C-alpha cells in the first residue's frame, strides 16, 4: 500500500509537470476543461518581445525529462493520462480498504481510548500524590535546616566551653602549688636532682603568676604569698651554695677549674636568680669577678716572676749588634761574656718553638727547671706564659658565656672584667722587658708565636683576646724593626780600617749576617710579612757595601776577588740551608758569586797564559774584521806561544790548583773554581787551534809542536781534585 501511494503521488506530479500542455490542447483555447485549475491569462503575452526568454522553458523541460519516472514511462511507451487515471483508481481502492480495516478495529480502538482515559486518571492521582510528597519534603528540609542551625550553635557552645576549660585548667595548674614543690624547696639540699626539678617548676609558676597578674587575674593573690616565700627560700639556698663555690677558689693550691665545672652543672641556679632576684644575681656575678680577677692576677704575677728566673743569664745587649767589632771590650768592671756574640745571630734549634708540636706543648714549670738547672731563651718563656694565658682565657670565656648566659659585647665586657687586670699586667711586663731587649730573633719568634696563638683562639671561637693580641703585636713589631735598623746602622757605620788585621777568609760580620738573615727568612716563610723582607733588603744592601769596602783594603785585585768569593760563598751556603732556593737573597748572592768567580778565573789564568789569551783575542778580532792577512807577521810570536805553552802548561796548572786550594776555605768552592779554570783553559787552547788553522798560519812549521786537544783534556782531568 505504501508503494502504491508513492506511485500515485509520482504520477500526479508527472501529470502536473508534463501533461499540462496536452490537457490545454484537448480542452480548447477557452480553458473550460476539467483538467485546468486556473484560466490561462495570455492577454499580456507578447511573443515578439525581447524579454520572452525561451531558455527557461528548455531548462524545465530538460529537468522533467531527467526524472526517473518520466524516463521509465518514455521507455515503455505508457500513456500518461491513462496511467494517471489508473493510479487514482488504485488510490480510491486503497482508501476504501483502509476504511474497512478501521471499521473492523473500531472496538479495539474504543478499548484503547478507554485505557488511555483510565491512564490519564491514574496519572492525575499520582501527580496529586507527588505534589503532596513535594510539599512534605519542603517542610522536612526546613526542619533539617533548623536542626543544623541548632547543632552548629551547640557545637560552638561546646568548643567555647572546652576552650574555657583548657584555659581554666592551665590557669589552675599554673597557680596551684603542689606539696612536692614546697617540700623540695624547703627541705631538699640544692645538690639533689629533685631540688633542681622543683626549682624549675617554681620558676615556671612564678612566671605564670606574673603573666596572669599583668592580665588582672584576681586568683593570683591567693598564691602570691606562698610563691614569694618559696622564692625567697630558694634564692637564699642558691646564694649560699654558689658563694660557697666561689669562696672555695680562694683556698691556696686550689684547682679552680674543678669548682667551675661543678657550677656548670647548676647553671640553672643563676638563671633562676636572674629571673627572680636580679640583685642577688648581680651580687654573685660581682663576687665571682672580684674573686677570679684577683686569683688570675696573683697566679700570673707569681708565674711570671718565677718563669723569668730560668731565662739565660747572658742576653743580648745594646752593644751586641752585627757591625760591632768582635774584639770590642765592654768595660773594666763588666763581667766576661758567657757566650760568643755570634750566637745572638744564629737560629739553631730556637725555631722549634713555633712548630706545631712545640707551640701547644705543656707550659714550663719553673721550680722543676730550677732543680734541673735548665735555662731557656726568652721566646720559650714567652710561649709558655702566653699559652697558659690563652688556655685559661679560652676556658674562662666559654664558662662565662655558658654560666652567666651572655654573648657578644656583654660576654666581652664580662671577660675583661675578670681577665683585664691580668692582661694589663702581662702587657706591662712585656713592655718593660722589650725596653732593654736587643735580641731580634727572639722578638721575631715572639711575633710569630702571637700570630699562631691568634689563629688558635679564632678556631676555638674566642674573640675576647683579639684586642690583646693586637696590643702585644703593637709592642713587638716596633721593637723588632728598631733592633733591625740598629743592626743596619751598625753595619753601615763600620770602618774596615778599625777591624784590625785582614785576611781573605769570610769575615765574621758577613757570617753574622748570613746566620741572621737565614734565621729571619726561614721564620718569615711560614707567615710572610712584606715589612720584614724590606728591612732584610736594607740590611743586605749594607752588608754588600761593607764587603766591597773591606775588599778595597786589599792591594791586589786577586786578593780582593778571593775575599769577595769567600764571603759570597759563605753567605750563600748558610742561606741555602734554611731559605728557599728561589728566595731573593739566594738569587742575589748567587749572581754576585758567579760574576766574581768568572772574574777570578780570568785573573788566575792571566799570569801563566796571558800572552796566549791576548793573541787569541787579537787574532779572532782580525778574522772577524776580514784582516786575517795581518796574521802572517805574527809567525814568530805564534811559534813562541806554542813552545812556551808546551813546556810550561803542566807546572802552571799545578801551581794554579795549589793556589786556588790555599785561597778558598770551602773546598767545594775551590774545586768548582779549578774546574772552571781548566774548562776555560781548554776552550782557550781550542780557540788557539782554530786560529792556527787559518790559511795564513797553516804552513807554520811550529804547528807540528801543538798539543792534541784531546790529550790536553785527558791530562787536565788528572789535576781535578776530588772531595
XYZ file of C-alpha atoms in Angstrom:
723
model
C 0.000 0.000 0.000
C 2.826 2.385 0.700
C 4.382 1.597 -2.688
C 1.077 2.234 -4.459
C 0.674 5.541 -2.670
C 4.161 6.544 -3.680
C 3.478 5.628 -7.295
C 0.268 7.610 -7.240
C 1.984 10.686 -5.924
C 4.665 10.379 -8.536
C 2.053 10.015 -11.260
C 0.255 13.096 -10.090
C 3.447 15.064 -10.209
C 4.167 13.880 -13.739
C 0.707 14.821 -14.826
C 1.101 18.287 -13.389
C 4.559 18.752 -14.906
C 4.293 17.268 -18.404
C 0.573 16.894 -19.067
C -0.394 20.493 -18.726
C 0.154 21.366 -22.415
C -1.762 18.307 -23.733
C -4.716 18.965 -21.476
C -4.738 22.543 -22.684
C -4.957 21.434 -26.300
C -7.815 18.960 -25.580
C -9.900 21.339 -23.524
C -9.672 24.140 -26.051
C -8.475 27.659 -26.027
C -11.180 28.797 -23.677
C -9.807 26.739 -20.804
C -13.174 25.205 -19.753
C -11.938 21.622 -19.398
C -11.915 19.785 -16.142
C -8.091 19.412 -16.014
C -7.485 23.148 -15.997
C -7.437 24.517 -12.434
C -6.878 28.171 -13.387
C -7.783 30.091 -16.598
C -4.833 30.902 -18.745
C -4.172 34.653 -18.974
C -2.352 35.394 -22.222
C -3.653 38.847 -22.752
C -0.420 40.421 -21.825
C 1.760 37.833 -23.593
C 3.947 39.451 -26.163
C 5.738 36.796 -28.141
C 7.565 39.423 -30.150
C 9.123 40.962 -27.074
C 12.794 40.547 -26.452
C 12.065 39.853 -22.784
C 10.497 36.482 -23.579
C 13.312 34.088 -22.906
C 12.874 30.552 -24.178
C 15.918 29.295 -22.384
C 14.000 28.912 -19.115
C 11.420 26.695 -20.787
C 14.142 24.485 -22.136
C 15.615 24.191 -18.685
C 12.275 22.998 -17.186
C 11.701 20.563 -19.991
C 15.175 19.171 -19.595
C 14.679 18.800 -15.865
C 11.363 16.912 -16.334
C 12.946 14.621 -18.851
C 15.654 13.657 -16.372
C 13.025 12.436 -13.871
C 13.229 8.638 -13.335
C 9.514 8.044 -13.671
C 9.368 10.081 -16.874
C 12.292 8.200 -18.266
C 10.634 4.855 -17.368
C 7.342 5.953 -18.937
C 9.011 7.162 -22.112
C 10.940 3.907 -22.417
C 7.810 1.702 -22.057
C 5.621 3.979 -24.152
C 2.913 4.381 -21.436
C 0.119 6.894 -21.962
C 0.380 9.258 -19.049
C -3.304 10.143 -18.974
C -4.331 6.568 -18.823
C -1.684 5.869 -16.225
C -2.869 8.769 -14.142
C -6.424 7.525 -14.072
C -5.238 4.080 -13.132
C -3.312 5.476 -10.235
C -6.316 7.436 -8.989
C -8.422 4.304 -9.135
C -5.888 2.399 -7.084
C -5.833 5.162 -4.541
C -9.602 5.028 -4.162
C -9.407 1.283 -3.645
C -6.743 1.647 -1.018
C -8.763 4.315 0.788
C -11.872 2.096 0.856
C -9.814 -0.811 2.142
C -8.356 1.373 4.869
C -11.862 2.405 5.951
C -12.945 -1.202 6.145
C -9.904 -2.043 8.260
C -10.654 0.855 10.624
C -14.273 -0.275 10.961
C -13.117 -3.800 11.773
C -10.744 -2.492 14.501
C -13.163 0.062 15.907
C -13.786 -1.982 19.069
C -10.083 -2.212 19.744
C -9.686 1.469 19.110
C -12.501 2.218 21.537
C -10.923 -0.073 24.125
C -7.580 1.694 23.606
C -9.311 5.033 24.101
C -10.844 3.844 27.349
C -7.488 2.582 28.569
C -5.864 5.884 27.733
C -8.540 7.717 29.643
C -8.042 5.443 32.648
C -4.268 6.019 32.494
C -4.849 9.746 32.459
C -6.918 9.416 35.622
C -4.207 7.323 37.320
C -1.519 9.788 36.284
C -3.586 12.644 37.627
C -3.890 10.934 41.009
C -0.092 10.242 41.002
C 0.535 13.878 40.202
C -1.534 14.866 43.198
C 0.349 12.403 45.410
C 3.726 13.676 44.172
C 2.685 17.236 44.811
C 1.745 16.326 48.357
C 5.042 14.480 48.787
C 6.945 17.524 47.457
C 5.243 19.775 49.966
C 6.127 17.266 52.725
C 9.762 17.260 51.591
C 9.835 21.043 51.670
C 8.691 21.041 55.261
C 11.238 18.323 56.159
C 14.063 20.354 54.529
C 13.202 23.387 56.629
C 13.186 21.198 59.731
C 16.616 19.791 58.776
C 17.994 23.309 58.357
C 16.623 24.194 61.729
C 18.257 21.145 63.249
C 21.574 22.022 61.548
C 21.463 25.527 62.949
C 20.725 24.156 66.387
C 23.583 21.612 66.072
C 26.050 24.335 64.952
C 25.093 26.504 67.886
C 25.524 23.579 70.270
C 28.935 22.786 68.707
C 30.087 26.379 69.146
C 28.964 26.335 72.778
C 30.829 23.053 73.277
C 34.055 24.424 71.787
C 33.769 27.557 73.845
C 33.274 25.514 76.991
C 36.254 23.306 76.090
C 38.409 26.364 75.430
C 37.360 27.896 78.692
C 38.014 24.619 80.448
C 41.507 24.404 78.881
C 42.335 27.980 79.827
C 40.981 27.499 83.318
C 42.862 24.207 83.593
C 46.120 25.883 82.577
C 45.427 28.748 84.921
C 44.646 26.449 87.812
C 47.643 24.199 87.065
C 49.865 27.263 86.899
C 48.587 28.693 90.135
C 48.284 25.580 92.257
C 51.400 24.925 94.366
C 51.808 21.160 94.927
C 53.107 19.849 98.205
C 56.053 18.129 96.492
C 57.322 21.519 95.314
C 57.052 23.013 98.801
C 58.813 20.051 100.398
C 61.685 20.036 97.885
C 62.319 23.779 98.089
C 62.219 23.867 101.898
C 63.937 20.632 102.821
C 65.947 19.160 99.922
C 69.657 20.083 99.530
C 70.425 22.152 96.441
C 72.667 19.415 95.047
C 69.838 16.874 94.824
C 68.203 16.404 91.408
C 64.671 16.843 92.805
C 65.565 20.314 94.108
C 66.619 21.326 90.619
C 63.452 19.841 89.116
C 61.156 21.591 91.583
C 63.132 24.820 91.213
C 62.379 24.755 87.510
C 58.697 24.151 88.371
C 58.759 27.072 90.812
C 60.310 29.301 88.165
C 57.593 28.342 85.692
C 54.808 29.027 88.237
C 56.299 32.377 89.209
C 56.437 33.382 85.546
C 52.831 32.212 85.056
C 51.625 34.206 88.079
C 53.386 37.353 86.866
C 51.769 36.924 83.470
C 48.301 36.430 84.955
C 48.726 39.390 87.288
C 49.516 41.536 84.296
C 46.168 40.398 82.840
C 44.318 41.252 86.036
C 43.593 37.711 87.259
C 42.298 38.002 90.808
C 43.132 34.414 91.742
C 46.859 35.214 91.699
C 46.542 36.908 95.058
C 45.737 33.540 96.646
C 49.119 32.022 95.744
C 51.349 35.098 95.584
C 52.337 34.868 99.229
C 53.222 31.172 99.053
C 55.280 31.622 95.899
C 57.122 34.623 97.340
C 58.107 32.697 100.451
C 59.269 29.732 98.368
C 61.191 32.063 96.041
C 62.965 33.734 98.976
C 63.875 30.364 100.431
C 65.187 29.105 97.082
C 67.181 32.294 96.470
C 68.749 32.046 99.912
C 69.816 28.431 99.451
C 71.144 29.063 95.944
C 73.066 32.161 97.027
C 74.769 30.293 99.846
C 75.670 27.400 97.564
C 77.157 29.494 94.734
C 79.049 31.824 97.079
C 80.489 28.796 98.846
C 81.762 27.509 95.499
C 83.247 30.901 94.643
C 84.940 31.197 98.056
C 86.492 27.773 97.512
C 88.529 29.355 94.666
C 90.449 31.370 97.244
C 91.976 28.396 99.020
C 95.718 28.055 98.302
C 96.763 25.423 95.788
C 93.162 25.035 94.625
C 92.485 23.954 91.076
C 89.708 26.447 90.370
C 88.690 24.559 87.218
C 87.054 21.852 89.346
C 84.594 24.238 91.100
C 83.909 25.879 87.748
C 82.970 22.527 86.243
C 80.714 21.851 89.243
C 78.994 25.224 88.807
C 78.207 24.461 85.187
C 76.041 21.548 86.328
C 73.870 24.062 88.240
C 73.844 26.902 85.738
C 70.030 26.997 86.048
C 70.521 28.392 89.564
C 71.911 31.617 88.124
C 69.173 31.667 85.500
C 66.601 31.425 88.313
C 68.259 34.268 90.196
C 68.421 36.374 87.072
C 64.689 35.974 86.521
C 63.521 36.268 90.120
C 66.149 38.171 92.130
C 68.410 40.333 89.969
C 70.092 41.960 92.959
C 71.317 38.587 94.206
C 72.356 37.609 90.680
C 74.418 40.801 90.393
C 75.944 40.165 93.827
C 77.053 36.683 92.759
C 78.444 37.899 89.435
C 80.365 40.745 91.112
C 81.741 38.363 93.725
C 82.834 35.938 91.018
C 84.503 38.708 89.006
C 86.317 40.079 92.032
C 87.499 36.664 93.212
C 88.654 35.314 89.854
C 90.255 38.608 88.887
C 92.463 38.532 91.993
C 93.236 34.830 91.568
C 94.327 35.210 87.940
C 96.382 38.312 88.713
C 98.142 36.653 91.646
C 98.768 33.447 89.714
C 100.232 35.117 86.648
C 102.300 37.621 88.621
C 103.856 34.764 90.574
C 104.272 32.598 87.473
C 105.940 35.402 85.508
C 108.345 36.149 88.330
C 109.396 32.525 88.688
C 109.467 31.996 84.929
C 111.925 34.832 84.282
C 114.362 33.233 86.729
C 115.005 30.367 84.326
C 115.978 32.656 81.420
C 119.512 32.616 80.063
C 121.699 34.841 82.205
C 123.567 36.137 79.176
C 121.200 38.068 76.930
C 121.783 40.427 74.025
C 122.666 43.976 74.954
C 122.798 47.220 73.014
C 126.427 46.562 72.018
C 125.589 43.150 70.579
C 124.999 44.410 67.059
C 126.063 42.978 63.750
C 128.596 45.669 62.926
C 130.282 45.815 66.333
C 133.883 44.577 66.392
C 134.243 41.108 67.819
C 137.235 42.218 69.904
C 135.498 45.247 71.486
C 135.709 45.491 75.266
C 132.674 46.277 77.329
C 134.490 47.950 80.203
C 136.756 47.318 83.137
C 134.003 46.372 85.561
C 131.852 44.384 83.110
C 131.596 40.659 83.581
C 133.085 38.417 80.929
C 130.819 37.204 78.137
C 129.405 33.748 78.738
C 128.920 33.007 75.102
C 130.144 34.191 71.725
C 128.395 37.194 70.257
C 127.859 35.231 67.061
C 125.252 33.013 68.761
C 122.978 36.053 69.068
C 122.506 35.990 65.295
C 122.122 32.203 64.977
C 118.737 30.461 64.992
C 119.912 26.937 65.825
C 117.094 24.989 67.467
C 115.266 28.105 68.658
C 112.930 27.945 65.662
C 111.302 24.789 67.021
C 109.307 26.946 69.439
C 106.842 27.795 66.627
C 106.490 24.219 65.389
C 103.010 22.686 65.886
C 104.302 20.134 68.394
C 106.165 22.684 70.498
C 103.645 25.511 70.179
C 100.914 23.752 72.184
C 103.242 21.727 74.403
C 102.673 21.816 78.192
C 103.814 25.016 79.870
C 107.156 25.236 81.617
C 107.239 24.519 85.346
C 109.794 26.981 86.808
C 110.680 25.127 90.016
C 111.236 21.919 88.028
C 113.534 23.774 85.630
C 115.430 25.333 88.538
C 116.008 21.972 90.141
C 117.343 20.673 86.834
C 119.364 23.885 86.289
C 117.733 24.319 82.919
C 117.765 27.671 81.127
C 115.575 28.883 78.287
C 115.648 31.748 75.779
C 113.066 34.485 76.110
C 110.862 33.204 73.283
C 110.407 29.871 75.108
C 109.333 31.716 78.269
C 107.050 33.941 76.186
C 105.456 30.881 74.590
C 104.837 29.165 77.916
C 103.442 32.312 79.527
C 101.066 33.134 76.681
C 99.964 29.555 76.096
C 98.889 29.410 79.742
C 97.135 32.742 79.245
C 95.460 31.519 76.049
C 94.290 28.241 77.551
C 92.880 29.794 80.708
C 91.308 32.691 78.824
C 89.516 30.380 76.403
C 88.207 28.264 79.257
C 87.145 31.324 81.222
C 85.384 32.915 78.246
C 83.411 29.761 77.498
C 82.478 29.389 81.188
C 81.273 32.990 81.373
C 79.154 32.619 78.236
C 77.565 29.391 79.463
C 77.073 30.065 83.170
C 76.195 33.753 83.107
C 74.246 33.381 79.831
C 75.905 36.256 77.979
C 77.160 36.638 74.434
C 78.578 39.239 72.103
C 79.637 42.561 73.676
C 78.225 41.560 77.078
C 80.425 38.442 77.169
C 83.403 40.509 76.018
C 82.884 43.065 78.800
C 82.422 40.407 81.497
C 85.542 38.562 80.314
C 87.654 41.709 80.537
C 86.228 42.411 83.967
C 87.688 39.043 85.046
C 90.893 38.945 82.968
C 91.514 42.650 82.329
C 93.940 43.203 85.206
C 95.884 40.064 84.317
C 96.137 41.032 80.650
C 97.218 44.554 81.569
C 99.897 43.254 83.958
C 101.203 40.822 81.319
C 101.309 43.566 78.724
C 103.198 45.942 81.027
C 105.702 43.208 81.864
C 106.356 42.630 78.165
C 106.673 46.346 77.537
C 109.257 46.770 80.321
C 111.236 43.760 79.079
C 111.340 44.995 75.482
C 112.908 48.284 76.528
C 116.245 46.506 77.125
C 115.807 43.684 74.597
C 118.189 43.619 71.632
C 117.624 40.027 70.511
C 115.887 40.450 67.142
C 115.429 36.709 66.610
C 113.699 36.348 69.995
C 111.353 39.258 69.250
C 110.591 37.926 65.773
C 109.827 34.478 67.177
C 107.504 36.085 69.740
C 105.686 37.853 66.886
C 105.090 34.546 65.114
C 104.025 32.892 68.365
C 101.361 35.584 68.776
C 100.221 35.166 65.163
C 99.762 31.433 65.684
C 98.045 31.852 69.045
C 95.662 34.322 67.429
C 94.721 31.656 64.872
C 94.155 29.134 67.673
C 91.752 31.466 69.527
C 89.898 32.074 66.258
C 89.487 28.302 65.778
C 88.203 27.986 69.354
C 85.717 30.796 68.643
C 87.041 33.018 71.435
C 87.192 36.621 70.148
C 87.823 38.125 73.588
C 91.639 38.005 73.176
C 91.746 39.683 69.756
C 92.381 43.136 71.212
C 95.120 41.809 73.497
C 96.934 40.110 70.583
C 96.808 43.369 68.640
C 98.273 45.271 71.587
C 101.092 42.736 72.012
C 101.925 42.913 68.300
C 101.892 46.700 68.553
C 104.707 46.341 71.131
C 106.719 43.646 69.344
C 106.764 44.954 65.762
C 108.238 48.411 66.505
C 110.890 46.867 68.761
C 111.836 44.312 66.120
C 112.092 46.993 63.444
C 114.177 49.190 65.777
C 116.655 46.349 66.519
C 116.885 45.558 62.814
C 117.508 49.196 61.959
C 120.182 49.370 64.667
C 121.953 46.416 63.062
C 121.654 48.051 59.642
C 123.143 51.256 61.023
C 125.945 49.357 62.777
C 126.977 47.695 59.504
C 126.704 50.998 57.641
C 128.937 52.791 60.123
C 131.592 50.060 60.410
C 135.060 51.258 59.362
C 137.099 48.399 57.808
C 140.361 50.045 58.924
C 139.342 49.643 62.575
C 138.757 45.903 62.243
C 142.397 45.021 62.765
C 144.270 42.554 60.559
C 142.501 41.458 57.394
C 142.675 38.173 55.521
C 140.783 36.658 52.613
C 138.718 34.293 54.731
C 134.997 35.016 55.340
C 134.512 37.970 57.647
C 132.710 37.480 60.948
C 130.271 40.300 60.127
C 129.211 38.579 56.914
C 128.843 35.321 58.833
C 126.656 37.084 61.373
C 124.551 38.482 58.554
C 124.256 35.090 56.843
C 123.106 33.375 60.042
C 120.813 36.232 60.999
C 119.251 36.648 57.551
C 118.713 32.913 57.057
C 117.071 32.736 60.511
C 114.607 35.540 59.752
C 113.908 34.308 56.233
C 113.152 30.764 57.425
C 110.818 32.082 60.143
C 109.142 34.553 57.798
C 108.417 31.844 55.213
C 105.731 30.331 57.449
C 103.676 33.568 57.684
C 105.202 36.027 55.165
C 105.470 39.699 56.054
C 106.477 42.270 53.464
C 107.858 44.762 56.008
C 110.337 42.141 57.251
C 111.558 41.497 53.707
C 112.069 45.227 53.159
C 114.192 45.548 56.303
C 116.214 42.476 55.332
C 116.698 44.018 51.900
C 118.168 47.153 53.510
C 120.447 45.021 55.672
C 121.582 43.035 52.615
C 122.497 46.210 50.730
C 124.570 47.456 53.673
C 126.338 44.088 54.023
C 127.173 44.028 50.309
C 128.564 47.548 50.576
C 130.528 46.524 53.654
C 132.058 43.551 51.856
C 133.100 45.830 48.979
C 134.637 48.324 51.435
C 136.658 45.599 53.147
C 137.740 44.136 49.788
C 139.018 47.549 48.759
C 141.531 47.369 51.628
C 143.477 44.607 49.803
C 146.205 45.777 47.487
C 145.861 43.230 44.669
C 142.770 42.522 42.622
C 143.289 38.816 43.100
C 143.094 39.097 46.885
C 140.025 41.280 46.568
C 138.309 38.667 44.414
C 139.315 35.848 46.781
C 137.839 37.789 49.713
C 134.637 38.542 47.829
C 134.188 34.954 46.638
C 134.815 33.504 50.099
C 132.248 35.824 51.688
C 129.631 35.429 48.964
C 130.033 31.650 49.029
C 129.742 31.503 52.802
C 126.605 33.682 52.878
C 125.045 31.729 50.031
C 125.729 28.389 51.730
C 124.195 29.499 55.041
C 121.122 30.982 53.334
C 120.505 27.868 51.256
C 120.418 25.720 54.395
C 117.279 27.491 55.690
C 115.833 29.684 52.955
C 114.150 28.528 49.773
C 116.316 28.237 46.665
C 114.187 30.820 44.835
C 114.343 33.479 47.571
C 115.589 36.948 46.664
C 118.611 36.709 48.951
C 119.788 33.402 47.451
C 119.364 34.651 43.885
C 121.188 37.915 44.632
C 124.248 36.288 46.225
C 124.311 33.577 43.537
C 124.616 36.242 40.841
C 127.336 38.076 42.758
C 129.253 34.833 43.323
C 129.077 33.815 39.649
C 130.274 37.222 38.468
C 133.247 37.385 40.868
C 134.168 33.736 40.191
C 134.363 34.368 36.452
C 136.495 37.444 37.013
C 138.795 35.495 39.365
C 139.264 32.709 36.807
C 140.354 35.249 34.218
C 142.673 36.819 36.780
C 144.028 33.354 37.647
C 144.802 32.425 34.036
C 146.362 35.760 33.186
C 149.946 35.266 34.580
C 150.799 31.866 33.000
C 148.627 32.144 29.893
C 148.151 35.888 29.471
C 150.096 36.039 26.204
C 148.031 33.207 24.723
C 144.806 34.898 25.803
C 145.840 38.240 24.302
C 146.903 36.685 20.969
C 143.678 34.645 20.624
C 141.537 37.707 21.267
C 143.550 39.831 18.789
C 143.519 37.134 16.115
C 139.771 36.496 16.435
C 139.147 40.217 16.146
C 141.265 40.417 12.927
C 139.481 37.399 11.425
C 136.097 38.881 12.293
C 137.036 42.181 10.584
C 138.352 40.342 7.495
C 142.026 41.285 8.141
C 143.407 37.762 8.523
C 146.378 38.625 6.217
C 147.916 40.575 9.051
C 148.464 37.245 10.867
C 151.412 36.490 8.528
C 153.559 38.897 10.510
C 152.845 37.054 13.776
C 154.675 33.800 12.936
C 157.485 34.370 15.412
C 155.046 35.275 18.185
C 152.930 32.224 17.451
C 155.951 29.941 17.476
C 156.999 31.307 20.851
C 153.489 30.826 22.265
C 153.311 27.214 21.040
C 156.659 26.265 22.512
C 156.078 28.209 25.731
C 152.703 26.554 26.352
C 154.058 23.102 25.600
C 156.920 23.480 28.043
C 155.132 25.157 30.992
C 151.428 24.277 30.957
C 151.706 21.344 33.379
C 153.650 23.266 36.002
C 151.366 26.276 35.556
C 148.249 24.151 36.051
C 149.758 22.529 39.139
C 150.660 25.901 40.610
C 147.219 27.232 39.748
C 145.491 24.345 41.543
C 147.591 24.739 44.678
C 146.993 28.489 44.717
C 143.225 28.013 44.492
C 143.088 25.412 47.248
C 145.108 27.689 49.541
C 142.929 30.718 48.835
C 139.462 29.320 49.482
C 138.202 27.912 52.746
C 135.382 25.998 51.091
C 136.985 23.046 49.285
C 133.910 22.515 47.163
C 134.034 26.104 46.051
C 137.784 25.755 45.311
C 137.147 22.591 43.313
C 134.462 24.374 41.313
C 136.840 27.264 40.588
C 139.647 24.888 39.490
C 137.258 23.028 37.245
C 136.048 26.315 35.764
C 139.629 27.482 35.175
C 140.646 24.205 33.471
C 137.496 24.286 31.314
C 138.250 27.837 30.257
C 141.883 26.843 29.528
C 140.707 24.006 27.249
C 138.349 26.377 25.465
C 141.180 28.883 25.066
C 143.539 26.304 23.568
C 140.770 25.072 21.270
C 140.296 28.622 20.000
C 144.069 28.854 19.524
C 143.880 25.735 17.322
C 141.159 27.330 15.194
C 143.244 30.459 14.702
C 146.246 28.386 13.588
C 144.038 26.575 11.067
C 143.696 29.801 9.072
C 145.466 29.747 5.630
C 147.912 32.441 6.734
C 149.285 30.222 9.586
C 148.561 26.773 8.237
C 152.075 26.294 6.808
C 153.767 27.345 10.053
C 156.368 24.675 10.987
C 155.701 25.103 14.710
C 152.140 23.746 14.261
C 153.649 20.287 14.473
C 154.529 21.028 18.107
C 150.884 21.745 19.080
C 149.469 19.531 21.822
C 146.498 17.446 20.771
C 143.346 18.899 22.304
C 142.051 15.501 23.455
C 145.408 14.669 25.026
C 145.284 18.006 26.818
C 141.793 17.253 28.155
C 142.923 13.871 29.484
C 145.934 15.415 31.215
C 143.941 18.255 32.721
C 141.418 15.838 34.223
C 144.265 14.436 36.343
C 144.569 17.808 38.059
C 140.890 17.942 39.005
C 140.676 17.444 42.806
C 138.014 15.161 44.229
C 136.285 15.868 47.545
